[in-house]
XYZ file of C-alpha atoms in Angstrom:
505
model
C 219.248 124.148 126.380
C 216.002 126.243 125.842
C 213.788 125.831 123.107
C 211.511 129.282 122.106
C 208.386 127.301 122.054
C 204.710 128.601 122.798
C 203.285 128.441 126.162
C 200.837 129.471 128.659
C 201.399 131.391 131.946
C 198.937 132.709 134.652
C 199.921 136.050 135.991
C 198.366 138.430 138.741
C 199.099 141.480 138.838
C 197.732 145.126 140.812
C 196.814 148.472 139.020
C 195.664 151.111 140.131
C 192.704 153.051 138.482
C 191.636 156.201 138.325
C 187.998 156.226 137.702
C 186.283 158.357 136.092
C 184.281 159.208 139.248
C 187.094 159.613 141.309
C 188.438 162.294 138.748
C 185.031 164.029 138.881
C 185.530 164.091 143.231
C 189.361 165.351 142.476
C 187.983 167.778 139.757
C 185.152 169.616 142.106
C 187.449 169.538 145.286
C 190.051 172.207 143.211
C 186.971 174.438 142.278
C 185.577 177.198 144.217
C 182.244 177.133 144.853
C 180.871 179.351 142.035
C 182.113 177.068 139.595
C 180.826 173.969 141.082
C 177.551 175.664 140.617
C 178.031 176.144 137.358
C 179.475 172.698 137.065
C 175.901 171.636 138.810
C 174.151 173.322 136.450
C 175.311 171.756 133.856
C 175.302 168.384 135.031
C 171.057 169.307 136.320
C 170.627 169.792 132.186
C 171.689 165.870 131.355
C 170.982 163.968 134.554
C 166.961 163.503 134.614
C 167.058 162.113 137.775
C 168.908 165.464 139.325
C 166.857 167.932 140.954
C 167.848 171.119 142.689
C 166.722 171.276 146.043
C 165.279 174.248 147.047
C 166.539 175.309 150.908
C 163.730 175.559 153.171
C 164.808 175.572 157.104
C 167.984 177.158 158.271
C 170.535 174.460 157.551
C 174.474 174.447 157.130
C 177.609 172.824 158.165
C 179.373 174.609 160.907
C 182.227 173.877 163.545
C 183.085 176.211 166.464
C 186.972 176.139 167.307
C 187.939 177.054 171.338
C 190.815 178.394 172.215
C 192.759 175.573 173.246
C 190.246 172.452 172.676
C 190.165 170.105 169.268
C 187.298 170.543 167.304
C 184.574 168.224 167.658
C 184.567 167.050 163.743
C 181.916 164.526 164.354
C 179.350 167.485 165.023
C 180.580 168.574 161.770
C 179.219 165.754 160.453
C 176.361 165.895 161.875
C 175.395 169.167 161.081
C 176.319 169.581 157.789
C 173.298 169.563 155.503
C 174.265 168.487 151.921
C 171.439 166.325 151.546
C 172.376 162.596 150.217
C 169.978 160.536 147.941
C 168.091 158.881 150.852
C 167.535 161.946 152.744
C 166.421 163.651 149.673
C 164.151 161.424 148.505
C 161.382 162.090 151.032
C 161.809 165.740 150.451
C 161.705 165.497 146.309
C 158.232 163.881 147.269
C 156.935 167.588 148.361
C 158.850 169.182 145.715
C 156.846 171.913 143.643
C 156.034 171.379 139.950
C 157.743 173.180 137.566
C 154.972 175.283 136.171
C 153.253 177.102 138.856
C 149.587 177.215 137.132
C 148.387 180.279 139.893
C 151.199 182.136 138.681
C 149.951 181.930 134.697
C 148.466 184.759 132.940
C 145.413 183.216 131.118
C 142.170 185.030 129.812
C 140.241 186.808 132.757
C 136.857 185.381 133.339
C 135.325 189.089 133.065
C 137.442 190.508 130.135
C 138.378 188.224 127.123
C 142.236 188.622 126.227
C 142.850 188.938 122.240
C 142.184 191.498 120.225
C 142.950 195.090 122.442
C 144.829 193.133 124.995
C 147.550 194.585 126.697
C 150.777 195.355 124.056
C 148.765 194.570 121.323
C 145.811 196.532 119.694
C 145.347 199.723 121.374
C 141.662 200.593 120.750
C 141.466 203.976 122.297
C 140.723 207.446 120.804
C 144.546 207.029 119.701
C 144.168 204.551 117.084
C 147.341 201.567 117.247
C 150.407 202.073 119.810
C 154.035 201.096 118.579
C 153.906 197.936 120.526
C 152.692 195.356 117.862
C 154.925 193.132 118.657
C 154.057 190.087 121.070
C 157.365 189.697 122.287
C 158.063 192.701 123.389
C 159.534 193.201 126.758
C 159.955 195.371 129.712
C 164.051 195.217 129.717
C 163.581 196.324 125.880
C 162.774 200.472 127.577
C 165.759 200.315 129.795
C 168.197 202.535 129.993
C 172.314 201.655 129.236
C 175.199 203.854 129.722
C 176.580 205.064 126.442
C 179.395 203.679 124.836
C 183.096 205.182 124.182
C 182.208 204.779 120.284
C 178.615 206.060 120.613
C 179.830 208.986 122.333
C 182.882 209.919 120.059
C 180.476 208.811 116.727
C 177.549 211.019 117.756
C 180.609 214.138 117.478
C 182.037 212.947 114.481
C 178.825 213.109 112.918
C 178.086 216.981 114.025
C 181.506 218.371 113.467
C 182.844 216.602 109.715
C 180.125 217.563 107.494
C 181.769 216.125 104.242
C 180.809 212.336 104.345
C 185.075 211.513 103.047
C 186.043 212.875 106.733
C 183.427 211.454 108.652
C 184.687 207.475 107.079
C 188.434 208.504 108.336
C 187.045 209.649 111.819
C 184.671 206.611 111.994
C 187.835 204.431 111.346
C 189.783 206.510 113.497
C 187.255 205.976 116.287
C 187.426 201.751 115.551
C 191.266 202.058 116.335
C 191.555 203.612 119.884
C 191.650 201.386 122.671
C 189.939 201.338 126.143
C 191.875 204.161 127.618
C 190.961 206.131 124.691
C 194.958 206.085 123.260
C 195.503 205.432 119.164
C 197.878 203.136 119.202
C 197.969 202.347 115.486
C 200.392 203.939 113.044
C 198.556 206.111 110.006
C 200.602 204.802 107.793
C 198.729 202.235 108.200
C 195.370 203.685 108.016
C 195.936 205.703 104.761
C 196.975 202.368 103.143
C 193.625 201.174 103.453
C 191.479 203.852 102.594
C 193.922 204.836 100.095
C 194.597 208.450 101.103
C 198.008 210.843 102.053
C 198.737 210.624 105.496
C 198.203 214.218 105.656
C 194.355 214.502 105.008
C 194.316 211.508 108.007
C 196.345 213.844 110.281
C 193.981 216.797 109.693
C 190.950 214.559 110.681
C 192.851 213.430 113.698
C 193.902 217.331 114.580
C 189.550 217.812 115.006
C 188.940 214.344 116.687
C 191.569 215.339 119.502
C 189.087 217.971 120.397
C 185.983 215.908 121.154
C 184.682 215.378 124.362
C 186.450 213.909 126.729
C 189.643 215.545 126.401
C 192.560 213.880 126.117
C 190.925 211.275 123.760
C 192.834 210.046 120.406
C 196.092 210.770 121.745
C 199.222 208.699 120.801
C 201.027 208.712 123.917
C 200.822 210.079 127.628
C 202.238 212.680 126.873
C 200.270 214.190 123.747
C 197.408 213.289 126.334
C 198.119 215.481 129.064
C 198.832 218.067 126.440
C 195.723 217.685 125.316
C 194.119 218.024 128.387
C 195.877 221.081 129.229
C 195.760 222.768 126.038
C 191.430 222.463 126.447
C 192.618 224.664 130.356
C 194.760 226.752 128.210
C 198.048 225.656 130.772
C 200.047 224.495 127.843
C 203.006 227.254 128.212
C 206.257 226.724 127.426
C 207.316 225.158 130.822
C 204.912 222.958 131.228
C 205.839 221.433 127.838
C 209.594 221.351 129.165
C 208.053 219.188 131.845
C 206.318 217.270 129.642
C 208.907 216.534 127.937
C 211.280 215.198 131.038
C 208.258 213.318 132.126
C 211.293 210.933 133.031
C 212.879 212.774 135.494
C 209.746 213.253 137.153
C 209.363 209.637 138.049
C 212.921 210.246 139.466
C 212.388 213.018 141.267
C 214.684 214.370 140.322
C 214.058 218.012 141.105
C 217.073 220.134 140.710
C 216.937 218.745 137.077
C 213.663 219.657 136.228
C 214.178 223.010 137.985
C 216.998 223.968 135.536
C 214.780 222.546 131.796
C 211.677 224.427 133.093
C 213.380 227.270 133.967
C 210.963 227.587 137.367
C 211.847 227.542 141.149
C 210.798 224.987 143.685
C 207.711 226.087 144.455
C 206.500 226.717 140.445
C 207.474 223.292 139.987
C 205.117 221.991 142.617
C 201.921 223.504 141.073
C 203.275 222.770 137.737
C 203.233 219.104 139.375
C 199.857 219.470 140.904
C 198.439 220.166 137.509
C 199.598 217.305 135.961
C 197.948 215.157 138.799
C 194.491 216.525 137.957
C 194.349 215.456 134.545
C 193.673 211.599 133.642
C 196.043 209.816 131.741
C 193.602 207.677 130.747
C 190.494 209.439 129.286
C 188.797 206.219 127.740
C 188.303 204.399 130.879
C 184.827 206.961 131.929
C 183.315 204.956 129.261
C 182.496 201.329 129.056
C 183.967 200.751 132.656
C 184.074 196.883 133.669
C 182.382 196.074 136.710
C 184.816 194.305 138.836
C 183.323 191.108 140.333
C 183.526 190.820 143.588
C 185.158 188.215 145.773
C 182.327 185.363 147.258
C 184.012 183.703 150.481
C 183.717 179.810 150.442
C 183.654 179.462 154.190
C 182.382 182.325 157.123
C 183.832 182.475 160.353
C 182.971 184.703 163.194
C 183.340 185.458 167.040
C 180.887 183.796 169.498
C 180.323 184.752 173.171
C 182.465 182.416 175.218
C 185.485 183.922 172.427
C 185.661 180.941 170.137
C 185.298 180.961 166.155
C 182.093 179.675 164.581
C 183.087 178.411 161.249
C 180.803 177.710 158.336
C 180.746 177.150 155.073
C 178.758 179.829 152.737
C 175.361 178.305 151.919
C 174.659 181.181 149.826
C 176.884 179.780 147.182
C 176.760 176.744 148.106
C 175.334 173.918 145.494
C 172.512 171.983 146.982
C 171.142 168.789 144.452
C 168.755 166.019 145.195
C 168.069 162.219 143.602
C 164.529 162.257 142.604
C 164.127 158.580 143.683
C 160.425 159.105 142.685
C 161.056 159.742 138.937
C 163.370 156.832 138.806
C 160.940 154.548 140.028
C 158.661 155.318 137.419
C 161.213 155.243 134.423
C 162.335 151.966 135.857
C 159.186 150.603 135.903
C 158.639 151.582 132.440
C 161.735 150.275 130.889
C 161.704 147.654 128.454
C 164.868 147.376 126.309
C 168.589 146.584 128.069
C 170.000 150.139 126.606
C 166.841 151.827 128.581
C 167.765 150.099 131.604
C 171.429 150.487 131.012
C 170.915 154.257 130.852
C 168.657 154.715 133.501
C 171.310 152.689 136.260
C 174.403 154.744 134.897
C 172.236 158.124 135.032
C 171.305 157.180 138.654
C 174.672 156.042 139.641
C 175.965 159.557 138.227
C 173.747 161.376 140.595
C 174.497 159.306 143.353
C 178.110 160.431 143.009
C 177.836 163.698 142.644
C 175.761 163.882 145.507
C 178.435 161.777 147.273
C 181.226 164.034 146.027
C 179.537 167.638 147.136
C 178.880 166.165 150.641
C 182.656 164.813 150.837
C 184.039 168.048 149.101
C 181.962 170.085 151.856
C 183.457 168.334 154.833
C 187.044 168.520 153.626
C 186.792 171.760 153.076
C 185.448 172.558 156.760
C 188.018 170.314 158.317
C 190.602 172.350 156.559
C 189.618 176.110 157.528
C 189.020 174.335 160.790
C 192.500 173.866 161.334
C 193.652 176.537 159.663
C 191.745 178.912 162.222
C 193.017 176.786 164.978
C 197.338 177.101 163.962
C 196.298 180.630 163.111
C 194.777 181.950 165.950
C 196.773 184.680 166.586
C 196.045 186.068 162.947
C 192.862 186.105 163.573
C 192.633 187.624 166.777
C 195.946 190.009 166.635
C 196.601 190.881 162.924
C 198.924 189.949 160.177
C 202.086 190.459 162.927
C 201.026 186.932 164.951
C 200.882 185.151 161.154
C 202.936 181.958 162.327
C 205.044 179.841 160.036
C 202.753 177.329 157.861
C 203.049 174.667 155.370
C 200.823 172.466 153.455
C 202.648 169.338 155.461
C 201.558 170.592 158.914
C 197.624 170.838 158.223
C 197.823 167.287 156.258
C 199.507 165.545 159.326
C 197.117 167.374 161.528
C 193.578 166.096 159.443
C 195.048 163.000 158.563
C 194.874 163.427 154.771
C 197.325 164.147 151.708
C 199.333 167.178 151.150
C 197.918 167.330 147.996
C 194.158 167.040 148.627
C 195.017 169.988 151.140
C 196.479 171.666 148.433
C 193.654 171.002 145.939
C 190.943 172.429 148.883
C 192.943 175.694 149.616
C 193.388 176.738 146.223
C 190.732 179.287 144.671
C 189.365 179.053 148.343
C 187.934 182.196 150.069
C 186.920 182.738 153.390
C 185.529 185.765 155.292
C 187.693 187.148 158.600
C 187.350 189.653 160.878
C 189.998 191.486 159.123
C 188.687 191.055 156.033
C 188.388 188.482 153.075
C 191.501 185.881 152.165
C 192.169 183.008 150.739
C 193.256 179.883 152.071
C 196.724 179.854 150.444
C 197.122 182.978 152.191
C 197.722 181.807 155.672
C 200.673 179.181 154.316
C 204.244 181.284 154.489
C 207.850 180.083 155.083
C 209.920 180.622 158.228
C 212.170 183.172 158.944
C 214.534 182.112 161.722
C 214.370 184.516 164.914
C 217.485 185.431 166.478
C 218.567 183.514 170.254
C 216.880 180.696 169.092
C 213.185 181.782 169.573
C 210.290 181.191 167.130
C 210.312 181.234 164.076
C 208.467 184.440 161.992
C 206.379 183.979 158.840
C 207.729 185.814 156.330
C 204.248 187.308 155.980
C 204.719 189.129 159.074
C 207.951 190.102 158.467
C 206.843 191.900 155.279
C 204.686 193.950 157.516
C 207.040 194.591 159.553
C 209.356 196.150 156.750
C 206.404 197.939 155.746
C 205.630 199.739 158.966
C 208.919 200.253 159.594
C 209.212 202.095 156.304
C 206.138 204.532 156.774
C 206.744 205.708 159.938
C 210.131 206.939 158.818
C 210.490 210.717 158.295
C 212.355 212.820 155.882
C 214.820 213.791 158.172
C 215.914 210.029 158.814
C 215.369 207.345 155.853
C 215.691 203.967 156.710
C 218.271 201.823 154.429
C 218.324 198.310 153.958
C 220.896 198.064 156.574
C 219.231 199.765 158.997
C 216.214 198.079 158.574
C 217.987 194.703 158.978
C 219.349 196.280 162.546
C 215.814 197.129 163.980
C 214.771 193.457 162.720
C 217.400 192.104 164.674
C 216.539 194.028 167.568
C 212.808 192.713 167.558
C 214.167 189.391 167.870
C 213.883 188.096 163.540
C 216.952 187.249 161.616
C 217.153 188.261 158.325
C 219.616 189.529 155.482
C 219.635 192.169 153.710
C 219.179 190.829 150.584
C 216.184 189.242 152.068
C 214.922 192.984 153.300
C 215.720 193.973 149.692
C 213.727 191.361 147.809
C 210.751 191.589 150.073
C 210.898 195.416 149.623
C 210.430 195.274 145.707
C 208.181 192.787 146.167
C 205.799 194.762 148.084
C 207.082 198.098 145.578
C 208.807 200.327 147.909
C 211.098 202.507 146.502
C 215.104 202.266 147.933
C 216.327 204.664 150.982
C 217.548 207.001 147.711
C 214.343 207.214 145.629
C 212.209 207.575 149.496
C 214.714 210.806 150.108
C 214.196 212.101 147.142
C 210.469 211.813 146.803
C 209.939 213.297 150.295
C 212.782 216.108 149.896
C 210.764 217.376 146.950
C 207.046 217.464 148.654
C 205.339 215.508 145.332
């Protein structure tokens, strides 16, 4: 019989941990290598014993693949220059100050600075410049382009002269979007400012005729009438057309032929006319720049044929251990929170030192053997793309399917036919027909795609037929397959492709 009684047992047991270092290695492995620097940055402002290094000699890690030969991954090693805290402690030694005194503007020995230096006093025959104030800058003079509101504000003010319609156009102009479109009801407007609808539709009638045209229009089509009432093209067809704007996505020409009352050939310039106008008037102003697309990793053709690949030092982040400034906080310690402090801020940096060196080689053994199963991508085009998964480069490297996931993802790298990203090169199979190869449906897709612009107007190639020639170059696919890779890559069907080529727009 068992008695519930208190006792003691001795148990051992296995956990594991993630650390919070480990995370950090995990964490910077996913990002690209613009955010890492920012993630550097960041890390430079709290870590006192972080320095950047600044690149002097030619330096990088690089592999060259042959044609048929493994890579050599200890020269990777060896080459790759993401300097650890012992090799960057000798080199913090010669590392500049922060102020560079010879580059300081202090008083001149031969003229004293003061009173009538430059920017301040001017003690010419002019009496005082403008420029009083000490902080004034250079940037301050520049030029910027002018702004959507600036532009339509600066018309409002010369063309309302009563100060009641210059509020509603100033409101008005706080309501269009980007592209220049009012998309908010008056109703709404009049509400708050307390006025009919009417006098709001009045003030709307004159801002529709600013500069550029097109501007405060409610829909795309009020826009292009707009645009060609200011050419003086808005007849009656061209409003019929307007108004089966519709059908012209269609193209559906006998249709439009019989509303507009026109011919074939009427129709056509009618449809040229409407292709010179911009449906979206707004965007000339306050354009964003697109940022461009930084490669992680470089890769190019040497003599002998083989790839040189390399990892973009450019954005690459570069940090050192100041060994030097730790010795002298460490000798000046005194309390056990000092010294605490001063070991976890050194064991931080010797991480993340540790981690960018790691994340750097991973991420070359990776492309590595991604430029090796791709080969004939690179050297051929998209049509040699092979079959690739996640699985076959991680059983290949020896590592995780998952840390080879975590390194291709927001991963760039520069080719010969142009800049993509890792992820690109992984595609599923499509089965060939007799048993060959297998096709990446990557290649397949171009296939379909050059299949479908080389086709004339006299013969349109349907999803059937397309699933004939296919079979004919030796890949086995359905048609539903054709279909969905079609739309995908948004390509009209065989009927919309007659159609727009049978009407010439």
């Amino acid at each position: 019989m068992n008695r519930l009684a208190p006792r003691l047992d001795l148990r051992q047991t296995q956990q594991l941990v993630m650390t919070p270092q480990l995370q950090q290695a995990i964490k910077l492995l996913q990002l690209s290598n613009l955010e890492v620097a920012q993630f550097v940055e960041e890390e430079l402002a709290q870590n006192p014993l972080l320095e950047r290094d600044e690149p002097g000699a030619e330096s990088g890690a690089a592999e060259i693949v042959d044609r048929g030969e493994a890579p050599d991954l200890a020269r990777a090693d060896a080459e790759t220059s993401l300097l650890d805290p012992v090799a960057g402690a000798a080199q913090s030694n010669e590392a500049p100050l922060d102020i560079d005194y010879d580059n300081s503007f202090t008083k001149g020995a031969d003229e004293p600075q003061g009173e009538g230096e430059f920017l301040g006093e001017w003690k010419g025959t002019g009496g005082r410049s403008d420029f009083e104030d000490s902080e004034f800058g250079l940037e301050q003079t520049l030029a910027r382009p002018v702004s959507l509101r600036e532009h339509l504000l600066a018309q409002a003010g010369v063309d309302f002269a009563e100060p009641r319609d210059r509020i509603v156009a100033a409101r008005l102009v706080d309501l269009i979007d980007d592209c220049g479109y009012l998309s908010a009801p008056l109703g709404e407007l009049a509400a708050k400012l307390d006025i009919d609808e009417a006098e709001i539709e009045r003030v709307l009638k004159r801002c529709q005729r600013f500069d550029p045209p097109g501007i405060f229009a409610r829909s795309l089509k009020e826009c292009l009438a707009l645009q060609l009432a200011e050419r003086n093209r808005l007849d009656p067809c061209m409003e019929k057309l307007l108004e089966n704007l519709d059908l012209l996505a269609k193209r559906d020409v006998a249709a439009l032929q019989r509303l507009c009352g026109c011919d074939n050939e009427d129709l056509q310039d009618m449809v040229a006319e409407l292709r010179s106008l911009d449906p979206k008037p707004g965007l000339a102003f306050d354009r964003a720049l697109a940022s461009p697309i930084v490669p992680d990793v470089l890769m190019r053709l040497a003599a002998d044929r083989s790839w040189i690949i390399e990892l973009n030092q450019e954005t690459l982040p570069r940090v050192l251990v100041n060994t030097r400034y730790h010795a002298r906080v460490h000798g000046a310690v005194r309390t056990k929170q000092e010294k605490e402090f001063v070991a976890e801020r050194l064991h931080a940096a010797n991480w993340l030192v540790k981690s960018l060196h790691q994340r750097a080689q991973t991420i070359l053994k990776v492309s590595v053997e991604i430029v090796r199963q791709q080969d004939g991508f690179f050297r051929h085009g998209v049509r040699h793309l092979k079959p690739l998964v996640l699985r076959d480069i991680a059983a290949a490297i020896d590592m995780h399917e998952s840390t080879v996931s975590r390194v291709t993802t927001n991963k760039f790298i520069a080719t010969p036919h142009g800049i993509f990203e890792l992820k690109y090169f992984f595609t599923s199979a499509i089965p060939a027909s007799g048993g060959g190869d297998a096709h990446s449906a990557e290649a397949v897709r171009d296939h379909i795609r050059g299949l479908i612009d080389a086709e004339t107007a006299a013969e349109i190639l349907s999803d059937d037929r397309i699933v004939e020639l296919l079979k004919a170059s030796g890949i086995d696919i359905a048609r539903r397959t054709v279909a969905k890779y079609r739309e995908a890559m948004n390509i009209a069907s065989s009927v919309q492709r007659r159609r727009e080529k049978a009407s010439g727009f």
